[in-house]
Coordinates of C-alpha atoms in Angstrom, one line a residue:
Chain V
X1 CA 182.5 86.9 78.6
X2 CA 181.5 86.3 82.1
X3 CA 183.1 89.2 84.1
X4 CA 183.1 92.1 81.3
X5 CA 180.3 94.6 82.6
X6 CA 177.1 94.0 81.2
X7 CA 175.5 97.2 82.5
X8 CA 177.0 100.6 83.2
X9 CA 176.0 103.2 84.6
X10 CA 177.4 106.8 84.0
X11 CA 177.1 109.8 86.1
X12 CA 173.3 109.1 86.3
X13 CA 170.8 111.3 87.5
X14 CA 167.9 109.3 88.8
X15 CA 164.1 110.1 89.3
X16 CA 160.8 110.9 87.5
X17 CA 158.9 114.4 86.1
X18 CA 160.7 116.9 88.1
X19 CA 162.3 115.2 91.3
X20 CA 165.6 114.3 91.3
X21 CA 165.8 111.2 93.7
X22 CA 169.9 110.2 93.0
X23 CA 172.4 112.3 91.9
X24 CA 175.7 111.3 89.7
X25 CA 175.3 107.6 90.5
X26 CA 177.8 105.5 88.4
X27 CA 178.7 101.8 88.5
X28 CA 179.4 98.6 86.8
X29 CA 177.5 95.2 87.0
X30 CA 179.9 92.3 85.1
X31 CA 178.1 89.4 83.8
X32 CA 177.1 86.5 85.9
X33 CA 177.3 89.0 88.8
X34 CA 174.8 89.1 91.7
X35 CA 174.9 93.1 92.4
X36 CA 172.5 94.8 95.2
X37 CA 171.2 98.0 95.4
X38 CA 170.8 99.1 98.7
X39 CA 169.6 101.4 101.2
X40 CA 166.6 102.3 103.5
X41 CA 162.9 103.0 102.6
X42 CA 162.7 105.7 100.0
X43 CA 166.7 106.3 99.4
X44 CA 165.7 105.8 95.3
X45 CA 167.3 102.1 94.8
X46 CA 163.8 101.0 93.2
X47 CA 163.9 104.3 91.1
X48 CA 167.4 103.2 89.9
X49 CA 166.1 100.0 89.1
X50 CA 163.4 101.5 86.8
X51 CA 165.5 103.2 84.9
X52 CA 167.6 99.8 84.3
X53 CA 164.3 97.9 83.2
X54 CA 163.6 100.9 81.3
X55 CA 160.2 101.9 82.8
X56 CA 161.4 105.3 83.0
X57 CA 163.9 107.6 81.2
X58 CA 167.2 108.4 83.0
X59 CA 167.0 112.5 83.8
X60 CA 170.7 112.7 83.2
X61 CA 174.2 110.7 82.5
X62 CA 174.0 107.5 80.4
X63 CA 172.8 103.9 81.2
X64 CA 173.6 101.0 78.8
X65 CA 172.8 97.5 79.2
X66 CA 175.4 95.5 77.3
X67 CA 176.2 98.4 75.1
X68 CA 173.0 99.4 74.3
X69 CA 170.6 102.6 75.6
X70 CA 166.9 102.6 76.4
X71 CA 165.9 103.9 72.8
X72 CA 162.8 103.4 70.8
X73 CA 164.6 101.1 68.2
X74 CA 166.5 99.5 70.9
X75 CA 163.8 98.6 73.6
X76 CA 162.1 95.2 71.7
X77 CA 165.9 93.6 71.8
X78 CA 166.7 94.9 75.6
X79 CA 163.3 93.6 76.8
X80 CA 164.4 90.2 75.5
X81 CA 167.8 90.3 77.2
X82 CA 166.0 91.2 81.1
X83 CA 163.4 89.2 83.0
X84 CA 161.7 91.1 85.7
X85 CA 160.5 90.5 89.3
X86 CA 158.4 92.7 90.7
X87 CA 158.0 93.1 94.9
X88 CA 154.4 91.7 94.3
X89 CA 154.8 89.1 91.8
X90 CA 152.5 90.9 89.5
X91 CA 151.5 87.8 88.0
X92 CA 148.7 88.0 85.5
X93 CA 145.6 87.5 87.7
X94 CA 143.0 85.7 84.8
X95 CA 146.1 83.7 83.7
X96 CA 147.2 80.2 85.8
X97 CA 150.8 79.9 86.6
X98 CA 151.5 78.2 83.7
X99 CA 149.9 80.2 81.6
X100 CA 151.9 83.3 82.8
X101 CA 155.4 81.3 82.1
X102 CA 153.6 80.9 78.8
X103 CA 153.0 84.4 77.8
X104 CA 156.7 85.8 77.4
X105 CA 157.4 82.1 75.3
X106 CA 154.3 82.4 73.0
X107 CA 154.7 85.8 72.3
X108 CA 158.7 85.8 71.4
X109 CA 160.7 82.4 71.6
X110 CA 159.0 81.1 68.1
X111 CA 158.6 77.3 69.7
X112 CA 155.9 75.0 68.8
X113 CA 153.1 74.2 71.8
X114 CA 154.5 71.3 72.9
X115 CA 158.0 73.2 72.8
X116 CA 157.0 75.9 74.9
X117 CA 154.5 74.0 77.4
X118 CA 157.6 71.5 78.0
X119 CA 159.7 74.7 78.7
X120 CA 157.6 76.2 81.1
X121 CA 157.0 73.0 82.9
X122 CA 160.7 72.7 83.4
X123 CA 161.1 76.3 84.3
X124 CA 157.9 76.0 87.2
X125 CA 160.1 72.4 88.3
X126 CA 163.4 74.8 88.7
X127 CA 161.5 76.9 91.0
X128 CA 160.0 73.9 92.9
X129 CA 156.4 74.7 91.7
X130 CA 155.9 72.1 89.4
X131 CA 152.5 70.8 91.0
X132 CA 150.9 74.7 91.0
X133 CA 150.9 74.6 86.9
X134 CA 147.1 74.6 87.1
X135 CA 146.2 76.9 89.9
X136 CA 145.4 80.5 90.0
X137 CA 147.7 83.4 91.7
X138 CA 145.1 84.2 94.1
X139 CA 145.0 80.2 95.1
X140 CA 148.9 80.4 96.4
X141 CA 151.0 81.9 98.3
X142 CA 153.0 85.3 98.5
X143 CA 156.1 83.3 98.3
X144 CA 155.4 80.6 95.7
X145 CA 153.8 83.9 93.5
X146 CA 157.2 85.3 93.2
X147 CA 158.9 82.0 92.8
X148 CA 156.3 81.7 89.7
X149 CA 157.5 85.5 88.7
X150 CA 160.9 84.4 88.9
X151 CA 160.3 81.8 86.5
X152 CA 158.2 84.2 84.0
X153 CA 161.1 85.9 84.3
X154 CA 163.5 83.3 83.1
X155 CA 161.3 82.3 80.0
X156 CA 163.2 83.7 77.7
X157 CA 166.7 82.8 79.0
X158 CA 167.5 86.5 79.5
X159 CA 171.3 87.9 80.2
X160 CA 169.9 89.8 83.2
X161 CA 167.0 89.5 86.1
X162 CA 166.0 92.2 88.3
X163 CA 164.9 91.4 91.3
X164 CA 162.8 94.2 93.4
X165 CA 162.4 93.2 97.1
X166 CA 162.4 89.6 96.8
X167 CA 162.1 89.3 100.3
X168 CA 159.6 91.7 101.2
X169 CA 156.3 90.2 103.2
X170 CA 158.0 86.7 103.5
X171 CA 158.6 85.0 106.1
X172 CA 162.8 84.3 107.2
X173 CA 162.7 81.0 105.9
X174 CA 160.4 81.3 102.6
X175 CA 162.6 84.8 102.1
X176 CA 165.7 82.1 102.6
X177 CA 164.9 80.1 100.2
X178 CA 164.0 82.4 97.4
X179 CA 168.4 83.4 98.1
X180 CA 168.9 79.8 97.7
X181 CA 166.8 80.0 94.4
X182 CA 168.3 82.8 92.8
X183 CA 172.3 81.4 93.7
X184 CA 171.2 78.1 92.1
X185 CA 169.5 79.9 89.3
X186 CA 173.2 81.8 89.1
X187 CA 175.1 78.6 89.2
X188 CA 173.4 76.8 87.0
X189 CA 172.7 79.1 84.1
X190 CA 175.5 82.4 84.5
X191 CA 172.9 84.3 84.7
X192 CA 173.2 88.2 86.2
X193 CA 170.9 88.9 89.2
X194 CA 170.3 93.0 89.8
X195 CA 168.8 92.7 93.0
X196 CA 166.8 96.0 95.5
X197 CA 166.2 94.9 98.8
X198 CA 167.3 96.0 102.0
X199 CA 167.0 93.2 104.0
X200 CA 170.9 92.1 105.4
X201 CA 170.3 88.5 105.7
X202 CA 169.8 88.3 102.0
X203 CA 172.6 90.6 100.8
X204 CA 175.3 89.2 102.7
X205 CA 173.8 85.2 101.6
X206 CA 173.5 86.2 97.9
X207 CA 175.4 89.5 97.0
X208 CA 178.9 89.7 95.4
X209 CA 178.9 93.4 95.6
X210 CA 176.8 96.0 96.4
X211 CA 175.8 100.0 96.1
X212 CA 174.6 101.8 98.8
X213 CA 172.1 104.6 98.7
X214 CA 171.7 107.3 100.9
X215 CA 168.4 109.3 101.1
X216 CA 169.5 112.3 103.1
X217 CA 172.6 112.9 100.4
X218 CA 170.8 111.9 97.7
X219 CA 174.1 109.5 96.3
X220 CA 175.2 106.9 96.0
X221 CA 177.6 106.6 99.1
X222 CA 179.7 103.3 98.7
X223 CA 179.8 100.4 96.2
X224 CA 181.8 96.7 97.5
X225 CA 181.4 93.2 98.6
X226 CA 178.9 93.7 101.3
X227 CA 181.1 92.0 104.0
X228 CA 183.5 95.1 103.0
X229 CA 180.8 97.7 103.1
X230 CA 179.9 96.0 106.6
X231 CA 183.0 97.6 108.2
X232 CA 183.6 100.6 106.8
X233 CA 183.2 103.1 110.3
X234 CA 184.5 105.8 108.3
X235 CA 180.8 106.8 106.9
X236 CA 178.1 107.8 109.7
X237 CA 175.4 106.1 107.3
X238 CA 177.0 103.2 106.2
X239 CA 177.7 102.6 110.0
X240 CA 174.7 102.7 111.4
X241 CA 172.9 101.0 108.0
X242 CA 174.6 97.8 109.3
X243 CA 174.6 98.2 112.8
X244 CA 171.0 97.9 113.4
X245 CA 170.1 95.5 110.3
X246 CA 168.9 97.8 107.5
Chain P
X1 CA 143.4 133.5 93.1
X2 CA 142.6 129.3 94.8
X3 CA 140.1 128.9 93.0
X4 CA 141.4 129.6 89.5
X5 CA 144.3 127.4 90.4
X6 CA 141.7 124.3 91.1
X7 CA 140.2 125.4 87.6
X8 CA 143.5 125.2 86.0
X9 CA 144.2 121.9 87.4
X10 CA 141.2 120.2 86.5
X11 CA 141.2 121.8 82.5
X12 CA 144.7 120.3 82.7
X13 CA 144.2 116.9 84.2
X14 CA 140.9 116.5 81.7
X15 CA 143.3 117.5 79.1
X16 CA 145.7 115.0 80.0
X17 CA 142.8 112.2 80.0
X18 CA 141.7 113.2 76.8
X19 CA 145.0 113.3 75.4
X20 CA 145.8 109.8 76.7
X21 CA 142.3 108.6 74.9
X22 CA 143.3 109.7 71.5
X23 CA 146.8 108.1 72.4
X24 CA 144.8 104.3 73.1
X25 CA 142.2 105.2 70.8
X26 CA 145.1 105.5 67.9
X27 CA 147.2 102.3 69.0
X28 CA 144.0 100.7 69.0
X29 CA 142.8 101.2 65.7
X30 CA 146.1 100.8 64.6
X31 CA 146.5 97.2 66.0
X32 CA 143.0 96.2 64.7
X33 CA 144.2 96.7 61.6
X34 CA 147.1 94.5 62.2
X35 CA 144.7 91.9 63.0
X36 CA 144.2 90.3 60.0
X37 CA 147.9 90.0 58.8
X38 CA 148.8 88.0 62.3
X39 CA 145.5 86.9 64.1
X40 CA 147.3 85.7 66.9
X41 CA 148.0 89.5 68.3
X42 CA 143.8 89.4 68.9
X43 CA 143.4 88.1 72.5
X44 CA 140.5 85.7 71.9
X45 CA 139.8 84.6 75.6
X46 CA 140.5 87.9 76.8
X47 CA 138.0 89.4 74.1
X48 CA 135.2 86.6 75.5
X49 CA 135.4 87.5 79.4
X50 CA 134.9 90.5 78.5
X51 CA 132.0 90.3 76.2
X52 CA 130.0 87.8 78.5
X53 CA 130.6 90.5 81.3
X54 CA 129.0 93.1 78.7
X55 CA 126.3 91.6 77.5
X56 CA 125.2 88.3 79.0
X57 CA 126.1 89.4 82.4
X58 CA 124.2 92.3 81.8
X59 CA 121.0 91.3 79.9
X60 CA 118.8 91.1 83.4
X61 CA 119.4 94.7 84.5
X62 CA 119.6 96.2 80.9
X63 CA 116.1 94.2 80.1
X64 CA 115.0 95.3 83.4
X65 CA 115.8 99.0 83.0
X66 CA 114.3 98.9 79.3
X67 CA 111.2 97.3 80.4
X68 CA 110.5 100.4 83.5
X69 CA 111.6 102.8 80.1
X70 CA 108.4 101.7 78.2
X71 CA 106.3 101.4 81.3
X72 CA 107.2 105.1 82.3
X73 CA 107.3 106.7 78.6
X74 CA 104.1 104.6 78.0
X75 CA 102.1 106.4 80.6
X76 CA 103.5 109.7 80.4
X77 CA 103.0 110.1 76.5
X78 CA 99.5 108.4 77.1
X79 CA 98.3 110.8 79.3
X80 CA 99.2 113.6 77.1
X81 CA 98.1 112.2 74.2
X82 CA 95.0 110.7 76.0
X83 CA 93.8 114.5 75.8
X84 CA 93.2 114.4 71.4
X85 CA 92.0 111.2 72.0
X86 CA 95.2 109.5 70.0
X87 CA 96.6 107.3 73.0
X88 CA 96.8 104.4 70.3
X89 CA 100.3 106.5 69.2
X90 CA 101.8 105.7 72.3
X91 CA 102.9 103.3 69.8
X92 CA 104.4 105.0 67.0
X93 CA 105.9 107.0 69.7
X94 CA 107.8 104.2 71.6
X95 CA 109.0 102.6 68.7
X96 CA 111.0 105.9 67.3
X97 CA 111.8 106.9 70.2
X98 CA 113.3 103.7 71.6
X99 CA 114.7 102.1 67.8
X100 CA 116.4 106.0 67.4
X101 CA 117.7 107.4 70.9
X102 CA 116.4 105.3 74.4
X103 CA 117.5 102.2 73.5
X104 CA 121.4 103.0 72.3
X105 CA 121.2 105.6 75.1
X106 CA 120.2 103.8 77.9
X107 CA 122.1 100.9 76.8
X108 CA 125.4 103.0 77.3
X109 CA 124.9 104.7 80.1
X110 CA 123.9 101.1 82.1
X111 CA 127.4 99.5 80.2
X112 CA 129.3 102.5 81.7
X113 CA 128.2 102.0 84.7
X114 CA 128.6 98.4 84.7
X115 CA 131.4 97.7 82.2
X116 CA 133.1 101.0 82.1
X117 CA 133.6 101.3 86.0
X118 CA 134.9 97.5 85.7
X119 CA 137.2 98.0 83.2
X120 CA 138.7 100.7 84.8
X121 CA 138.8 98.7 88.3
X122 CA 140.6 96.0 86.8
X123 CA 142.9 97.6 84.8
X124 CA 143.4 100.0 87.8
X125 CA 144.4 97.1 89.9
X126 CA 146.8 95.7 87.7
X127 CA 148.5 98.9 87.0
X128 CA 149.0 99.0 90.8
X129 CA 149.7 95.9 91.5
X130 CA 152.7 96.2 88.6
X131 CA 151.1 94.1 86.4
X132 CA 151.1 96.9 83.5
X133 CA 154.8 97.4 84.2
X134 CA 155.3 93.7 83.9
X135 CA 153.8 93.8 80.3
X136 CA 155.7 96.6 79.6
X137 CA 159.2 95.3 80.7
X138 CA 158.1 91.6 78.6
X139 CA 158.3 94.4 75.4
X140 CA 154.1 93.5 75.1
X141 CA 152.0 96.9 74.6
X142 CA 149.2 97.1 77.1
X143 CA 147.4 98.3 74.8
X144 CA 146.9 95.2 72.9
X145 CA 146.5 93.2 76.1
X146 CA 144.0 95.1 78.0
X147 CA 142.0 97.3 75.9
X148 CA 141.8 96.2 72.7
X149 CA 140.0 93.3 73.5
X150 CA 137.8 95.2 76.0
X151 CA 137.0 97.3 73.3
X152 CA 135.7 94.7 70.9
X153 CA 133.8 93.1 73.3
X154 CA 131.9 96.3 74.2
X155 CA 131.7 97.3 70.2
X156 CA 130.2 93.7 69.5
X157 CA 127.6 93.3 72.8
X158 CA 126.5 96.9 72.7
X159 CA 124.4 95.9 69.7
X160 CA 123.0 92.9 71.3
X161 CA 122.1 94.4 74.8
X162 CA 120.6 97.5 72.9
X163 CA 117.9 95.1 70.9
X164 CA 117.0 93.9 74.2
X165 CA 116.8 97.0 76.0
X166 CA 114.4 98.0 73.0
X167 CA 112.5 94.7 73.0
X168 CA 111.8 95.2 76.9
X169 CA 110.9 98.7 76.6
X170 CA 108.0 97.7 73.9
X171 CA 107.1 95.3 76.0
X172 CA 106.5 97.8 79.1
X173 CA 104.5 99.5 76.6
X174 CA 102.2 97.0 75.5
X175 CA 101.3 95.8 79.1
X176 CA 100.7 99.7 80.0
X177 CA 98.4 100.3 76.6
X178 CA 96.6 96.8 77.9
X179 CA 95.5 98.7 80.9
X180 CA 94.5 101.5 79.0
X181 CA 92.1 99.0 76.7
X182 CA 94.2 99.8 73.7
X183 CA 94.2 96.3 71.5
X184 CA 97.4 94.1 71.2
X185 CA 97.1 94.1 67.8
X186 CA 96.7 98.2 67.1
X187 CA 99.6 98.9 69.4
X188 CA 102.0 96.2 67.2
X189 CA 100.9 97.4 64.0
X190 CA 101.7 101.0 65.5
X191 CA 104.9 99.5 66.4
X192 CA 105.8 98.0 63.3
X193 CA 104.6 101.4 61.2
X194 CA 106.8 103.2 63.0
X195 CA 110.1 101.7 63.0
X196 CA 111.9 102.2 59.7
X197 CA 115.2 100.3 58.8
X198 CA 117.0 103.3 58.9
X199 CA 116.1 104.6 62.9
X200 CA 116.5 100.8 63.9
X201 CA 120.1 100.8 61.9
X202 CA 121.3 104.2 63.0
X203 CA 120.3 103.4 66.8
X204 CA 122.7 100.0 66.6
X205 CA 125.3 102.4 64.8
X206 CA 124.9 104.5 67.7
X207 CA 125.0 101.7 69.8
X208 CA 128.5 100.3 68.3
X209 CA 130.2 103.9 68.6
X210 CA 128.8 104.3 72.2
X211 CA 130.0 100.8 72.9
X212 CA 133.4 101.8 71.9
X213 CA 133.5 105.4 73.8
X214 CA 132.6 103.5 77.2
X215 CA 135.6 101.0 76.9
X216 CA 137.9 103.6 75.5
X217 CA 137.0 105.9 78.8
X218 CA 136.9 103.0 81.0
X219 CA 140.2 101.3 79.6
X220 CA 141.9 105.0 79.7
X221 CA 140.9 105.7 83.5
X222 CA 142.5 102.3 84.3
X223 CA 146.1 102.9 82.5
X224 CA 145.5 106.5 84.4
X225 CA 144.9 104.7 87.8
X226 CA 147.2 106.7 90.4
X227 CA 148.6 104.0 93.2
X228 CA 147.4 105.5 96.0
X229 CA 144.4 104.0 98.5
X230 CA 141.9 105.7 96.5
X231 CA 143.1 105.1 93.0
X232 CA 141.0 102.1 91.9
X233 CA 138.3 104.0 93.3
X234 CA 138.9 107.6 91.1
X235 CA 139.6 105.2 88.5
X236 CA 136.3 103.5 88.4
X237 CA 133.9 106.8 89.2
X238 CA 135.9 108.6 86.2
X239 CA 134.9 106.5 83.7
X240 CA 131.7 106.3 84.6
X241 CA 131.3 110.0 84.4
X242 CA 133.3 110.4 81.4
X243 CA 131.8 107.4 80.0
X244 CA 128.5 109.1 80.1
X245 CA 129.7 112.6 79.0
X246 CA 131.5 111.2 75.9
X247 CA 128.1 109.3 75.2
X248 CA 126.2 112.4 75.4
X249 CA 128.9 114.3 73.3
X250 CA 128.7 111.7 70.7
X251 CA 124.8 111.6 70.8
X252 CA 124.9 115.5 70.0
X253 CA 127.3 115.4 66.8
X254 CA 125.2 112.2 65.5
X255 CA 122.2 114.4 66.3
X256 CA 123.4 117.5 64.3
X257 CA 124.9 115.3 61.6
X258 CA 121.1 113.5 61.2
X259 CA 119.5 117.1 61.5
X260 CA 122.1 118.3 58.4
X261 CA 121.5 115.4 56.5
X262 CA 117.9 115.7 57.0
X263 CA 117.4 112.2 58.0

C-alpha cells in the first residue's frame, strides 16, 4: 500500500468560527510519506493541521484520512489510526513518562500489564529515553518531553503522526536529532509523518515533499520536494521564504 | 449605545458558561452511571489527589474559619439575647443555625475559593498547554479525565469538611458562653436539643450538592480557559465567583423547597 494517499485533501477551506485562514487548499499525502506544511508565523499551517487531527471542523471542501471524514461515528477509529505531537509536548503533568506512554495503551490496545508496560518500555528505548521512565515532565528537558510525546504518540502503532513544530525552542543539535528520530521512526516502521514547522534545516533533512503557505494570499502557493520548491524564482514568496531561512 | 453592547456580551458569554455546565454536568452524570458496568473508566488516583486537596488539605483553614463563625455568632446572638436574660440559647441557636445553613455554607464558599479556583487553574493550564487537545486527539473525553473525578472528590469531602466546620464553630461557642459563666454542661445539652437528624442531614445534603456545584463551576471555567496571558487567571477568579453565586442560587431553591414542604 505504501505510496497510495492516505490523506486528501479537497478544495479545503481552513479556519475556525468565522475567519477563514486558507482558502481552496488541496493535496495528497501517500503513505509512509514525510509531508511538511510550511510557511511563516501565522500563514494557517497549524490551523490545517487541526483540521487533519480533527480538533476542528473543516469550513469548506472535504478532508479524508484514508477514506474516511471527521464524523461522529467515525472519530473513535481515526483517533486510533493518528498519534499526535504537540509544539509543547503536552505531556500529562501528574503522569511520569511512562505512565503517559501508558495511557493511549491501557485505554485502547486490550494488552495485559506486563504487555503494555513491556511496550512502552520499548517505545521510551526507541526514542532514547529509556532511563527517564520514572521521572516527571517538569524534571526533563524541552527536548526529551517531546521525544516522550513522540512516543505517546506511537503507542498505538498509528498509520499517521502529526508533528507540530518539533523543532521549536530546541537547540540546533537537540532539534537535529529529533529529524534523525522521526526518519528512523520512518524507516523502521513505514510510518507517515505530517509535519508544521518552518524551520529549513529540518525540512530539507526530513521532508519528501512539502506545501507552502502564504499568509498575505491566504493559499496554498506551491506543493514539491523542498529542494524543488527551493528554486522556484518564479514566485516573490517562495523566493524570499528560502532566501533568508524561513 | 457601548454600554448595551458590554451588556450584551456579558448575558452572552454567562450564557455560553452556563450552557457549557449543563453540557459537563450531562456527560458527567452520564459517565457515573457507566461506572459500574466498567470500573476502570473511574480515575481512582486522579479521584484521590483531588479529594486530599479538598478536604485534608483543607481541614486547618475550614476548622479555623468555623471556629471564628461560633466565636462571632456566639457573641453577637449573646448580646441580644443577653437583654431577656436567655443567653443560655446561644446554644440552641448555634446548633440550627450551623447543622442547617453556616456549616454547608461556609464550607462551599472556602472549597470555591480553595478547590474551585484550583480546579479551574489546572485545568486552565493544561488546556493551554494542549494537554486537553492531546486527550481529545487520543479519542479520551476530558470530561472523564478531568472533571469527573474532581467532581467526586468535592461531592465526597464536602460532607467531611462541613462536620468539621460545624464541630469548630460549636466549639467557638462554647469557649465564648465560658466567658459569659454559662456552664459546659447547659450549653451541650442546648446543643444537643437543638440539632434534629433532619437539619444535620439536610445541611450534609446541602453540603454534597454544593460540593458538586463548586467542581462543576470550577471544572467548566478550566475547559473555558482562553490561551491568552491572562487566561489561567480569568479562569480561576470565574469560578470562584460563579462558584459562590451557584451556591447561593442553590441555597435559595433548597430554602423555598424546605419553606413549601414545611420542614
Amino acid at each position: 500500500m505504501e505510496g497510495s494517499a492516505i490523506i486528501k485533501l479537497e478544495h479545503v477551506k481552513a479556519g475556525y468560527g468565522d475567519t477563514v485562514v486558507l482558502d481552496d487548499v488541496s493535496f495528497e499525502v501517500a503513505r509512509g510519506e514525510i509531508f511538511i506544511l510550511l510557511g511563516g508565523s501565522g500563514c494557517g499551517k497549524t490551523t490545517v493541521m487541526k483540521h487533519m487531527i480533527g480538533l476542528n471542523p473543516v469550513l469548506g471542501g472535504s478532508l479524508t484520512i484514508d477514506g474516511m471524514e471527521w464524523t461522529d461515528d467515525n472519530r473513535a477509529e481515526l483517533c486510533r489510526r493518528i498519534g499526535v505531537m504537540f509544539q509543547s509536548g503536552a505531556l500529562f503533568g501528574s503522569m511520569t513518562c511512562l505512565e503517559n506512554i501508558l495511557l493511549p495503551l491501557e485505554e485502547f490496545s486490550g494488552l495485559k500489564a506486563a504487555a503494555r508496560r513491556e511496550k512502552a518500555m520499548a517505545l521510551l528505548s526507541s526514542v532514547e529515553l529509556a532511563d527517564a521512565a520514572g521521572k516527571m515532565p517538569s524534571e526533563i528537558s524541552g527536548g526529551m518531553r517531546k521525544r516522550v510525546a513522540i512516543a505517546r504518540a506511537m503507542a498505538l502503532d498509528p498509520d499517521v503522526v502529526f508533528l507540530d513544530e518539533p523543532g521549536a525552542g530546541l537547540d540546533p543539535i537537540t532539534a537535529s536529532s529529533l529529524d534523525e528520530l522521526v526518519l528512523r521512526l520512518r524507516r523502521e516502521k513505514g510510518t507517515t509523518f505530517v509535519i508544521v514547522t518552518h524551520e529549513l534545516a529540518s525540512v530539507f533533512k526530513t521532508g519528501d515533499r512539502a506545501a507552502m503557505f502564504d499568509r498575505a494570499r491566504r493559499a496554498m502557493v506551491a506543493i514539491g520536494p523542498p529542494a524543488e520548491l527551493a528554486k522556484r524564482v518564479d514566485d516573490d514568496f517562495i523566493r524570499r521564504f528560502f532566501s533568508r531561512g524561513g | 449605545m457601548k454600554i448595551f453592547r458590554s451588556i450584551g456580551e456579558h448575558a452572552a458569554e454567562i450564557a455560553g458558561a452556563v450552557r457549557e455546565c449543563m453540557a459537563i454536568l450531562g456527560e458527567t452524570t452520564v459517565e457515573f452511571l457507566l461506572v459500574p458496568f466498567n470500573p476502570r473508566r473511574f480515575r481512582v488516583r486522579d479521584f484521590m489527589l483531588a479529594f486530599e486537596r479538598a478536604s485534608f488539605d483543607a481541614l486547618p483553614v475550614m476548622s479555623g474559619v468555623g471556629f471564628l463563625l461560633g466565636v462571632i455568632l456566639a457573641f453577637q446572638s449573646a448580646a441580644a439575647l443577653r437583654t431577656f436574660g436567655v443567653e443560655s440559647f446561644v446554644a440552641n441557636l448555634l446548633s440550627i443555625a450551623l447543622f442547617r445553613e453556616l456549616g454547608p455554607l461556609v464550607a462551599a464558599i472556602l472549597l470555591a475559593g480553595r478547590s474551585g479556583s484550583a480546579f479551574a487553574a489546572e485545568i486552565g493550564a493544561m488546556k493551554v498547554d494542549e494537554e486537553i487537545d492531546a486527550l481529545v486527539t487520543m479519542g479520551l473525553r476530558p470530561v472523564r479525565f478531568l472533571a469527573m473525578p474532581r467532581i467526586a472528590a468535592a461531592m465526597v469531602a464536602m460532607p467531611a469538611v462541613t462536620i468539621f466546620v460545624e464541630l469548630a464553630g460549636l466549639v467557638g461557642g462554647a469557649i465564648v458562653l465560658k466567658m459569659m459563666r454559662v456552664p459546659g454542661a447547659v450549653y451541650w445539652a442546648g446543643v444537643i436539643s437543638a440539632a434534629d437528624v433532619f437539619s444535620i442531614v439536610l445541611g450534609l445534603a446541602k453540603a454534597v450538592v454544593f460540593g458538586a456545584l463548586v467542581a462543576l463551576v470550577g471544572c467548566t471555567a478550566g475547559m473555558r480557559t482562553r490561551s491568552t496571558a491572562d487566561g489561567v487567571g480569568v479562569a480561576a477568579t470565574s469560578a470562584v465567583v460563579g462558584g459562590i453565586v451557584a451556591i447561593a442560587l442553590a441555597d435559595g431553591i433548597i430554602a423555598v423547597i424546605c419553606n413549601f414542604w414545611g420542614v
